[in-house]
XYZ file of C-alpha atoms in Angstrom:
534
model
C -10.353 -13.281 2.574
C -9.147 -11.259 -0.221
C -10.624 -12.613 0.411
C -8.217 -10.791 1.217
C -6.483 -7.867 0.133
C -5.233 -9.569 -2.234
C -8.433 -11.709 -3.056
C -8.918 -15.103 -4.224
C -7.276 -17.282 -5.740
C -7.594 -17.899 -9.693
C -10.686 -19.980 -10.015
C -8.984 -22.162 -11.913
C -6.557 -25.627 -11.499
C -4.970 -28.669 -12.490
C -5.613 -31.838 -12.294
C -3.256 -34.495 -14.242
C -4.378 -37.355 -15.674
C -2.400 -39.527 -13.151
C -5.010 -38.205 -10.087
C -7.925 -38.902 -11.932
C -8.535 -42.317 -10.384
C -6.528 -41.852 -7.558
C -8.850 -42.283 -4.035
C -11.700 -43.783 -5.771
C -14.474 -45.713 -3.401
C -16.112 -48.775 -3.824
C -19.070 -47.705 -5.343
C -19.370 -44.094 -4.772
C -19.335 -44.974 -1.106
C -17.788 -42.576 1.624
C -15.153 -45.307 2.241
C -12.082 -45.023 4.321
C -8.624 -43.302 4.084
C -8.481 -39.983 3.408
C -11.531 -37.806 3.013
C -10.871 -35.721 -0.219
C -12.130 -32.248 -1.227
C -12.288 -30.689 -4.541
C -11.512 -27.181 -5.542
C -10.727 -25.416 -8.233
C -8.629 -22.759 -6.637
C -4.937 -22.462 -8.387
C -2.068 -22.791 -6.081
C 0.804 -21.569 -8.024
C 5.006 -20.661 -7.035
C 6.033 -18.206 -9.785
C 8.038 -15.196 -10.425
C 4.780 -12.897 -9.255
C 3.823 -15.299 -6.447
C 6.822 -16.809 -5.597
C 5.472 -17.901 -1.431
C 1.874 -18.935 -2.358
C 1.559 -20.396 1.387
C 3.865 -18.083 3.646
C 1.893 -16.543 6.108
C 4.059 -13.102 5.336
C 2.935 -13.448 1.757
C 0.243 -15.369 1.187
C -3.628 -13.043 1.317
C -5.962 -14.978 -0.829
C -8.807 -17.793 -0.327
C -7.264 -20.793 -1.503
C -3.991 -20.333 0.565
C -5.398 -19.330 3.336
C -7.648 -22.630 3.259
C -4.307 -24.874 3.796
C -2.762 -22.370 5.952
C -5.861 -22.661 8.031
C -5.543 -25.973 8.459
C -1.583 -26.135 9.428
C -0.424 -23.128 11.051
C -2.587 -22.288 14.422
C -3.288 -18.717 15.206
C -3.767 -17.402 18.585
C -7.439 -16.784 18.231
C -10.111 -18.679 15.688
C -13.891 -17.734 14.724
C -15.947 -20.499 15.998
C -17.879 -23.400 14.475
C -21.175 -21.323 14.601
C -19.569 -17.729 13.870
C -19.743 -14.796 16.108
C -16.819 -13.352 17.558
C -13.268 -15.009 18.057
C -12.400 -17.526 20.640
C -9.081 -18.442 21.884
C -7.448 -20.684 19.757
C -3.404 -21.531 20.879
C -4.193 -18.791 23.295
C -6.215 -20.175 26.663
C -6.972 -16.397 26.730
C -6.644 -13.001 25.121
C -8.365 -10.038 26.015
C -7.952 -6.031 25.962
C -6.445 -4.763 28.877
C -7.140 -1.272 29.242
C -10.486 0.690 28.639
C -9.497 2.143 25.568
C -8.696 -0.963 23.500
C -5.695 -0.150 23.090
C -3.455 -2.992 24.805
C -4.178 -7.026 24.289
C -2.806 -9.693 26.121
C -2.892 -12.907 24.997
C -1.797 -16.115 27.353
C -0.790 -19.318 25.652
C -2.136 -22.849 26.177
C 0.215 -25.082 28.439
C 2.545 -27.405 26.537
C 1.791 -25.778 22.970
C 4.635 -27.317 20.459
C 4.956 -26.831 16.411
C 4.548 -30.185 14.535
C 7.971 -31.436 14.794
C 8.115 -31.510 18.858
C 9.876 -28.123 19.721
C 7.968 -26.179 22.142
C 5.910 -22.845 21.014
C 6.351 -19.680 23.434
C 5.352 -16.240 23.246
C 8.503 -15.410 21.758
C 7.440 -17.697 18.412
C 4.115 -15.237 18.464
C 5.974 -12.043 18.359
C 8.826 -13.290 16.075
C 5.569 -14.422 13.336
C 3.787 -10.974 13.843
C 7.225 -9.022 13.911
C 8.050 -11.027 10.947
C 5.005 -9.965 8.738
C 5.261 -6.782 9.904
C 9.291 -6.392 8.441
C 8.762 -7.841 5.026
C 5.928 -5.931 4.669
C 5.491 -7.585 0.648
C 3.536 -5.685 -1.254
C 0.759 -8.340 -2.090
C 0.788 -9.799 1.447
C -1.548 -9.620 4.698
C 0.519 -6.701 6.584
C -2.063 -4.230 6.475
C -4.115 -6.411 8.939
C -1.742 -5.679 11.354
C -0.991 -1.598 10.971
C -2.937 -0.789 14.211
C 0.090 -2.552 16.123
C 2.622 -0.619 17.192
C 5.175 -3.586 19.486
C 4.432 -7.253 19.941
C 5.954 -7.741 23.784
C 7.152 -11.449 24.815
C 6.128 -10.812 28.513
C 7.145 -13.961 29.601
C 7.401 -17.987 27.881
C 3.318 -18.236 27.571
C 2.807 -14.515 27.497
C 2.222 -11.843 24.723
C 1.132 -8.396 25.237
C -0.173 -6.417 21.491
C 0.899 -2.744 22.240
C -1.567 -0.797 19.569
C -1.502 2.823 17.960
C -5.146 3.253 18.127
C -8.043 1.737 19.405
C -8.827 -1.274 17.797
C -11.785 -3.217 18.686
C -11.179 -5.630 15.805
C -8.053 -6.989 16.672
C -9.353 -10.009 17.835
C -10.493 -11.174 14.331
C -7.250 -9.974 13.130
C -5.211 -12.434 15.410
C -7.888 -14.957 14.032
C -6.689 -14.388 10.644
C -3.485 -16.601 8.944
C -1.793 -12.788 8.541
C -1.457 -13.391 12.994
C -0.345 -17.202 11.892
C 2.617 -18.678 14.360
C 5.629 -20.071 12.449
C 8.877 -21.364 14.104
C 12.636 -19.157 13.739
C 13.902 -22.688 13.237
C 12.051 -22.698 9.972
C 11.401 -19.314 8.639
C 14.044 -16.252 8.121
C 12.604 -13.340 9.550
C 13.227 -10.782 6.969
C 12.844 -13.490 3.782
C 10.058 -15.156 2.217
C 10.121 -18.948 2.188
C 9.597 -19.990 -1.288
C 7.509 -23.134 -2.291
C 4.866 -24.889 -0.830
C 6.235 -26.597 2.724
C 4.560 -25.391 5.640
C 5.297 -25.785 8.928
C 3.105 -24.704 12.158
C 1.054 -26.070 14.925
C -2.163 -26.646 13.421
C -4.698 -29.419 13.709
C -2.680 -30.808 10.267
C 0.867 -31.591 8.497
C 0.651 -31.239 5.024
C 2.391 -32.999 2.378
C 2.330 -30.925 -1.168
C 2.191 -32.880 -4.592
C 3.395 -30.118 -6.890
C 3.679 -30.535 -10.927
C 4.829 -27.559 -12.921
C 4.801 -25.315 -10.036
C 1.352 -25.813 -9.284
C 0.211 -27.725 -6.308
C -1.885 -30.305 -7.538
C -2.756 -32.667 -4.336
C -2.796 -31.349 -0.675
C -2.583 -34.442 1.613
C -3.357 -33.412 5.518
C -2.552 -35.728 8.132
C -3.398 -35.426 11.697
C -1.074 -33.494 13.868
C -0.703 -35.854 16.902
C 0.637 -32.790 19.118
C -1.677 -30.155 18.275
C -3.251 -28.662 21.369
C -6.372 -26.575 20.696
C -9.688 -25.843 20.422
C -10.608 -27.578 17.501
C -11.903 -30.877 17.551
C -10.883 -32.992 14.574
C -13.287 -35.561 12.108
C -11.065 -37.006 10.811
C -7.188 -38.289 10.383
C -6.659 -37.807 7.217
C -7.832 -35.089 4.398
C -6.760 -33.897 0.911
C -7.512 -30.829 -1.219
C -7.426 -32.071 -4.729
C -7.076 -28.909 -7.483
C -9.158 -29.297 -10.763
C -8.865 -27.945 -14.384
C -12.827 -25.894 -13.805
C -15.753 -26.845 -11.938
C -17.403 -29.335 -14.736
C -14.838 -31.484 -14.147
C -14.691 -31.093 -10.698
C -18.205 -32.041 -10.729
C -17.840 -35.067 -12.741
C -15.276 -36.798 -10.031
C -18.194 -35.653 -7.420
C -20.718 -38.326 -9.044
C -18.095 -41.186 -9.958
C -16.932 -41.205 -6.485
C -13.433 -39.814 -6.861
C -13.638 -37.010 -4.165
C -16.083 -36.781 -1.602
C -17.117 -33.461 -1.550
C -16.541 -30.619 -3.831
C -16.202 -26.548 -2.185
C -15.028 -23.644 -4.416
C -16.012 -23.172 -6.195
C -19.578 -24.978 -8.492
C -20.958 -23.477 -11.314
C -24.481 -21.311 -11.343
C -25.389 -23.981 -13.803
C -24.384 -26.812 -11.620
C -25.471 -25.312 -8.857
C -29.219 -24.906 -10.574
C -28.912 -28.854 -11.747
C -28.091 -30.075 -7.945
C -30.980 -27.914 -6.634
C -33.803 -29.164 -9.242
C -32.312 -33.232 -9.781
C -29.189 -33.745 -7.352
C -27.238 -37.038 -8.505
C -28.180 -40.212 -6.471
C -26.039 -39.923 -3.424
C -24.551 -36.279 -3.356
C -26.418 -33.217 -1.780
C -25.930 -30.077 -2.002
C -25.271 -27.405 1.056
C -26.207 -23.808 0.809
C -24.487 -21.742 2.747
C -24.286 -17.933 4.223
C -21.748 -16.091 2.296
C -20.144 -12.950 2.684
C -18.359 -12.940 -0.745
C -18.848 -9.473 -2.856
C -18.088 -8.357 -6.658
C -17.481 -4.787 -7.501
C -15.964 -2.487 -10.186
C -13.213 -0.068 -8.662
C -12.346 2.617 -10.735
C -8.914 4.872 -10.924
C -10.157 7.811 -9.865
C -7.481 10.006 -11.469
C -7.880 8.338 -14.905
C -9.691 10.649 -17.687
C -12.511 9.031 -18.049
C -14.011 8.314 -14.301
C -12.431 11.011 -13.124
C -15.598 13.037 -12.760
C -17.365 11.488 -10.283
C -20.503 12.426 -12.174
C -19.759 9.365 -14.782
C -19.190 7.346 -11.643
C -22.354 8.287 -10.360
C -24.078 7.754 -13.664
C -23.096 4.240 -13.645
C -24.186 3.015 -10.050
C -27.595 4.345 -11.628
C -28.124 2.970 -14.507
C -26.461 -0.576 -13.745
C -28.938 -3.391 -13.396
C -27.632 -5.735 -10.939
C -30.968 -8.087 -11.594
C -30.274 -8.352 -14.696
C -26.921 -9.118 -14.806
C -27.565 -11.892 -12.018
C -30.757 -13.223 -14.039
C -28.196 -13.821 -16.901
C -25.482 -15.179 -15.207
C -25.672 -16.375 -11.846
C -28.979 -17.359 -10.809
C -29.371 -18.645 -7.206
C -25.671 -18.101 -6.539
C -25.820 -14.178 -5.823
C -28.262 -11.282 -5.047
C -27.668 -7.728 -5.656
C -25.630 -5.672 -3.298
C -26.354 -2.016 -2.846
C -22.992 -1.389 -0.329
C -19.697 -2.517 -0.134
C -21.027 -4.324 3.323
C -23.008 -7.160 2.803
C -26.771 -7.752 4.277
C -25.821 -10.263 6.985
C -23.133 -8.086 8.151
C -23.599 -5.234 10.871
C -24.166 -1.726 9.989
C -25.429 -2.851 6.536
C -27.360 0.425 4.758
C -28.705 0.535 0.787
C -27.062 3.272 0.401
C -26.727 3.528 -3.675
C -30.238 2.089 -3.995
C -31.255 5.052 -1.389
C -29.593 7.521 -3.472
C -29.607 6.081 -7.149
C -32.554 3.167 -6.821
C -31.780 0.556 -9.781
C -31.347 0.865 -13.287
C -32.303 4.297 -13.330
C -31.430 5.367 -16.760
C -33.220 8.975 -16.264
C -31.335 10.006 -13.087
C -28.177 8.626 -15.210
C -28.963 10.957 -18.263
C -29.024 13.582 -15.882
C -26.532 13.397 -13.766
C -24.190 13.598 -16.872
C -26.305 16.332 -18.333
C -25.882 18.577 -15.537
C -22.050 17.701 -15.243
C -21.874 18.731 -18.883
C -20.609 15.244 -19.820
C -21.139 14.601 -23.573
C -22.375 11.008 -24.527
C -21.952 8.622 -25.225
C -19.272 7.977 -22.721
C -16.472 5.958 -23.855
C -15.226 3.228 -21.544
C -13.591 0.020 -21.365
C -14.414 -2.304 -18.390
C -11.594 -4.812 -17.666
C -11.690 -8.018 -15.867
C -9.727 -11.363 -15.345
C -10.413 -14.108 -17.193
C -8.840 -16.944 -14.738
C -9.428 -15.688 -10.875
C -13.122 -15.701 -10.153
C -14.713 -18.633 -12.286
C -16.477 -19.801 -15.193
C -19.478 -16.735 -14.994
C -17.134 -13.715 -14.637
C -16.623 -12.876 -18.949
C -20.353 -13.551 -19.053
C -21.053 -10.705 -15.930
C -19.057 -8.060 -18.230
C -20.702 -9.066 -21.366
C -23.920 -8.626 -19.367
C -23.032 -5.175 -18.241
C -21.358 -4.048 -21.464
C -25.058 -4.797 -23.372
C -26.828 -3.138 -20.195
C -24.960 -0.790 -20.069
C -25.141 0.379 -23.856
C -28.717 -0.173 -24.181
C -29.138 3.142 -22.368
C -27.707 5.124 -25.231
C -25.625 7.092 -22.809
C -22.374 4.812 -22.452
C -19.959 3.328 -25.452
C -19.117 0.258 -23.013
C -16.315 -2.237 -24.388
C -15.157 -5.182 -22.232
C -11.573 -6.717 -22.223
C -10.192 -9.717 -20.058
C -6.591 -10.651 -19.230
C -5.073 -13.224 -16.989
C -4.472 -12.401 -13.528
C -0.996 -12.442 -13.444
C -1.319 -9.428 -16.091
C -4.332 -7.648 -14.875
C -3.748 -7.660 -11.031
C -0.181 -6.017 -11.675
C -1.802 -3.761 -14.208
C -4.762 -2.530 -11.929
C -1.811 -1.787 -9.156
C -0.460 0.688 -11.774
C -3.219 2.709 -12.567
C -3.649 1.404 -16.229
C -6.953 0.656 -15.922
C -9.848 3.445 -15.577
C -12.226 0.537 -14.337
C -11.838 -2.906 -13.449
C -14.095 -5.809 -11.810
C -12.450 -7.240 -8.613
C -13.903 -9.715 -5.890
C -13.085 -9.821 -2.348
C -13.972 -12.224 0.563
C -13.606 -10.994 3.794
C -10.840 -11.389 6.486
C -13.367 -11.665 9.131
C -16.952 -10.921 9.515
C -17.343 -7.189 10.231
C -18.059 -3.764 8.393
C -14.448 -2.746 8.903
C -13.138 -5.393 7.015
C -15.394 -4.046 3.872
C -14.694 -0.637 4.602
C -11.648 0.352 5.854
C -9.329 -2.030 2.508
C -10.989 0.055 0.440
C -10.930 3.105 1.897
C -8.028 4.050 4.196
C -4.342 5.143 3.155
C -2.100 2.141 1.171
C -5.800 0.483 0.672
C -5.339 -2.792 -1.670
C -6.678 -1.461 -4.723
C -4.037 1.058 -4.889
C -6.808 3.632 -5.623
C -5.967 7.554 -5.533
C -9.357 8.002 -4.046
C -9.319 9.107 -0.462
C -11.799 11.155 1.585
C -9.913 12.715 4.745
C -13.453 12.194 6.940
C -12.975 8.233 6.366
C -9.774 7.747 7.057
C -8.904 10.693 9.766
C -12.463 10.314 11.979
C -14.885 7.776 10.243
C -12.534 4.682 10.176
C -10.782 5.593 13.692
C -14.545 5.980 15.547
C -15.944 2.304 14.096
C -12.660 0.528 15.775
C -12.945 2.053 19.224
C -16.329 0.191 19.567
C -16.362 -2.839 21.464
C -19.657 -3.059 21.060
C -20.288 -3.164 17.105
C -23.850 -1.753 17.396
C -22.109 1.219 18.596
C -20.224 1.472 15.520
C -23.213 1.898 13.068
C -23.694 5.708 12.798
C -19.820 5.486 11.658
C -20.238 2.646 9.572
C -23.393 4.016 8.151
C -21.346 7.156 7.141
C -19.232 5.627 5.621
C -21.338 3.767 3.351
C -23.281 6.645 2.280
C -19.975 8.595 1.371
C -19.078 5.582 -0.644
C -22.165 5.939 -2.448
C -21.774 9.369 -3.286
C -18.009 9.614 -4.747
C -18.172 5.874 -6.441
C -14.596 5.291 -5.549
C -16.248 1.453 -6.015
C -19.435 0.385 -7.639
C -20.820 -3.251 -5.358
C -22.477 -5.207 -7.885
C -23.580 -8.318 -6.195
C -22.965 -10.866 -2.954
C -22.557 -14.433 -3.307
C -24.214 -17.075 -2.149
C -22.272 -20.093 -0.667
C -22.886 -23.855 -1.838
C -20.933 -27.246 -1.456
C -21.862 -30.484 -2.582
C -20.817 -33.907 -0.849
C -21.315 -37.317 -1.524
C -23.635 -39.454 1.165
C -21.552 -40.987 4.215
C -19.724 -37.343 4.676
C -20.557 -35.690 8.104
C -20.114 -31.915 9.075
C -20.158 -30.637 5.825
C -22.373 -27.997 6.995
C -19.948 -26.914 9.360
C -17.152 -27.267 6.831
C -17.206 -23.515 5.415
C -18.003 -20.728 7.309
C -19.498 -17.432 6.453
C -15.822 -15.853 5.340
C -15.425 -18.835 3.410
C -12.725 -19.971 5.885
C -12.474 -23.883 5.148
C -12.478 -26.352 7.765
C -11.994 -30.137 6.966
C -11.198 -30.691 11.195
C -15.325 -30.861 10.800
C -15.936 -33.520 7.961
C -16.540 -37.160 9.374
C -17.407 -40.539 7.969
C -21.086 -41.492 9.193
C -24.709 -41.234 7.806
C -25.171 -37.926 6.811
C -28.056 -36.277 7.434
């Protein structure tokens, strides 16, 4: 989510000249055809990504958004959050007290797209599947607690776990859990390109122009059978250059509704004077920005420089500057809304504390000022994100007791790069794979975590981790989760800068465009409708 573990999506698109008029209304109006959605995501087949939308492969926000839509997993997090529901299942549920067997039981007469009937055997062949390639950038982690996948019968699947794992049930919600077809995919090879074939509410048909998806045209899947309830017949996910020009195909009419990713500026503009005939949505978000740090390299590798810098970082500041309404600060790698949220680096460090900073070096015997070079990507998490560094780097220096430089690279250089080690700290995003403290914990934190850090703290991952997943019940899970936080905040492995703040914008005439995003970001164009809007 990651989002994922491996985040978004680059923040950035194409759109050809060709598409610019394409699915114009009369007039602005809603119209008819196909309802289209704007987005400035990058979908892109190349030597580094070369299966942007197989399920084995694919672990970022943009993919996962047309995965979502085509490929049906057995659970699904419904319309107004909360915990998962059955989705191609009719029912799933643990089976023993210690959470450490789920069976899942399939809806009757479940098929993929093309007519051939889905069984339990299709289930464990996907999860088995994910599981074997095992790619490096890809969603497997999400499914380490598993230990077999058992086809008990045609409409029958039993999840045989290592541990207890009161999550799971997101995890089966998640496109990483998605149910492909033998027929289709190879089970120990990626499938290359952008076809995708599933069971989902949608086909899709992919307009691709220099190995970039340009135009994703869904089109009801007449023998889906599941819970959703579909809007609509026909949607399309149109990728754009950046989010001005997204914007500007908002107000003449050429896409009705626009989701990630707007501008703080135009997000400001559509608060104070919206266009005649668009509104803007704000949503709950879950989305969180954070430096990581190599905790081996010279330079953060005493934890009192760390330390130094979650105190004397000014997270108001830097969101003042650059993103306005469209974040707040963030004081734990779990956000607010989420359960088992603590301050913990505002507990122990408060904000922009420039004092505590000077002395936490002083009595580490660090010399000043301390030499460091913050890197970032330039094309992955939108128009603000050189502006955020710039921010910090001035911040940053103005206390005298950091030498702060800032460089930027493209993330097909600097995701590769932070995987190696080469950088000593780096700014990352990640939105969530489901809505719970795990899911902002445990990436970060347990063995072959995403970042790739050498960081690792044998309470977390040997007691703290295991504890928070045996609880059903996720109030139960707070003193763990709460541990865990306040560890974080003490060794700085990361460094959460802010949380975002969710907003879409949608012409008049669009329905459910509330319900079109959820929390995780998760898009969901089953929900938008033609209709006075309200």
């Amino acid at each position: 989510m990651n989002r994922k573990t491996m985040v978004l999506t680059a923040a950035a698109g194409l759109l050809t000249p060709a598409l610019t008029a394409c699915g114009s209304t009369s007039g602005g109006a809603a119209g008819t055809g196909a309802i289209i959605v704007g987005t400035t995501d990058r979908f892109e087949a190349a030597d580094y990504a070369p299966a942007p939308l197989d399920p084995a492969y694919a672990y970022d926000a943009g993919s996962w958004n047309i995965l979502r839509q085509t490929v049906q997993t057995l659970m699904h997090t419904p319309r107004g959050g909360g915990q998962p529901v059955p989705e191609a299942a009719s029912d799933c549920r643990f089976t023993d007290t210690g959470n450490e067997s789920y069976r899942c039981t399939l809806r009757p007469g479940l098929t993929f797209a093309d007519g051939d009937p889905l069984t339990a055997q299709d289930v464990k062949f996907s999860i088995d599947r994910v599981r074997a390639i095992k790619d490096e950038n890809g969603p497997s982690s999400l499914l380490s607690t598993i230990d077999t996948v058992e086809a008990k019968n045609a409409d029958t699947v039993v999840f045989h776990l290592k541990t207890p794992d009161a999550t799971f049930p997101h995890k089966l919600s998640t496109p990483a859990a998605g149910i492909v077809s033998a027929k289709k995919y190879d089970a120990k090879k990626l499938r290359a390109g952008f076809s995708v074939d599933g069971s989902g509410p949608y086909t899709m048909k992919a307009e691709v122009k220099d190995n970039q998806l340009v135009r994703a045209v869904f089109s009801k899947n007449p023998h889906y059978k599941g819970d959703l309830k579909l809007q609509n017949d026909k949607a399309e996910l149109r990728a754009f250059e950046d989010s001005d020009t997204m914007g500007k195909a908002l107000e003449r009419g050429t896409i009705h509704m626009v989701s990630r990713t707007l501008s703080p500026a135009q997000i400001t503009e559509l608060s104070a004077k919206p266009p005649k005939g668009i509104k803007l949505f704000p949503m709950p978000g879950l989305e969180i920005r954070y430096i990581g740090f190599n905790t081996d390299a010279p330079t953060v590798k005493d934890k009192a420089v760390r330390q130094a810098l979650a105190a004397a970082v000014d997270r108001n500041a830097v969101i003042a500057k650059v993103y306005g309404k469209s974040a707040q600060p963030l004081y734990s790698l779990v956000p607010t809304t989420v359960t088992g949220h603590v301050n913990s680096f505002f507990n122990k460090y408060g904000e922009a504390n420039t004092a505590k900073a000077a002395e936490l070096l002083k009595n580490a015997g660090i010399k000043t000022p301390v030499k460091l070079t913050l890197n970032y990507t330039n094309d992955h998490y939108g128009d603000g994100t050189a502006a955020e560094f710039e921010a910090l780097k001035t911040q940053l220096n103005s206390t005298q007791l950091f030498d702060i430089t800032v460089q930027g690279a493209d993330w097909a250089d600097f995701r590769p790069a932070q995987k190696k080690g080469d950088y000593a700290a780096y700014g990352l995003g990640w939105f969530p794979d489901y809505p719970d403290a795990d899911n902002f914990l445990a990436p970060f934190l347990e063995q072959d975590n995403f970042l790739g850090t050498p960081y690792a703290n044998t309470a977390v991952r040997t007691r703290l981790i295991p504890e928070s997943r045996r609880a059903v019940d996720r109030g139960v899970a707070v003193p763990a989760i709460t541990e865990m936080q306040d560890i974080v905040a003490d060794d700085v492995p990361v460094l959460p800068l802010w949380q975002g703040k969710q907003y879409v914008a949608a012409r008049d005439g669009i329905t459910g465009v509330e319900w079109s995003v959820n929390a995780i970001s998760d898009l969901q164009l089953w929900e938008l409708g033609r209709g006075v809007s309200g």
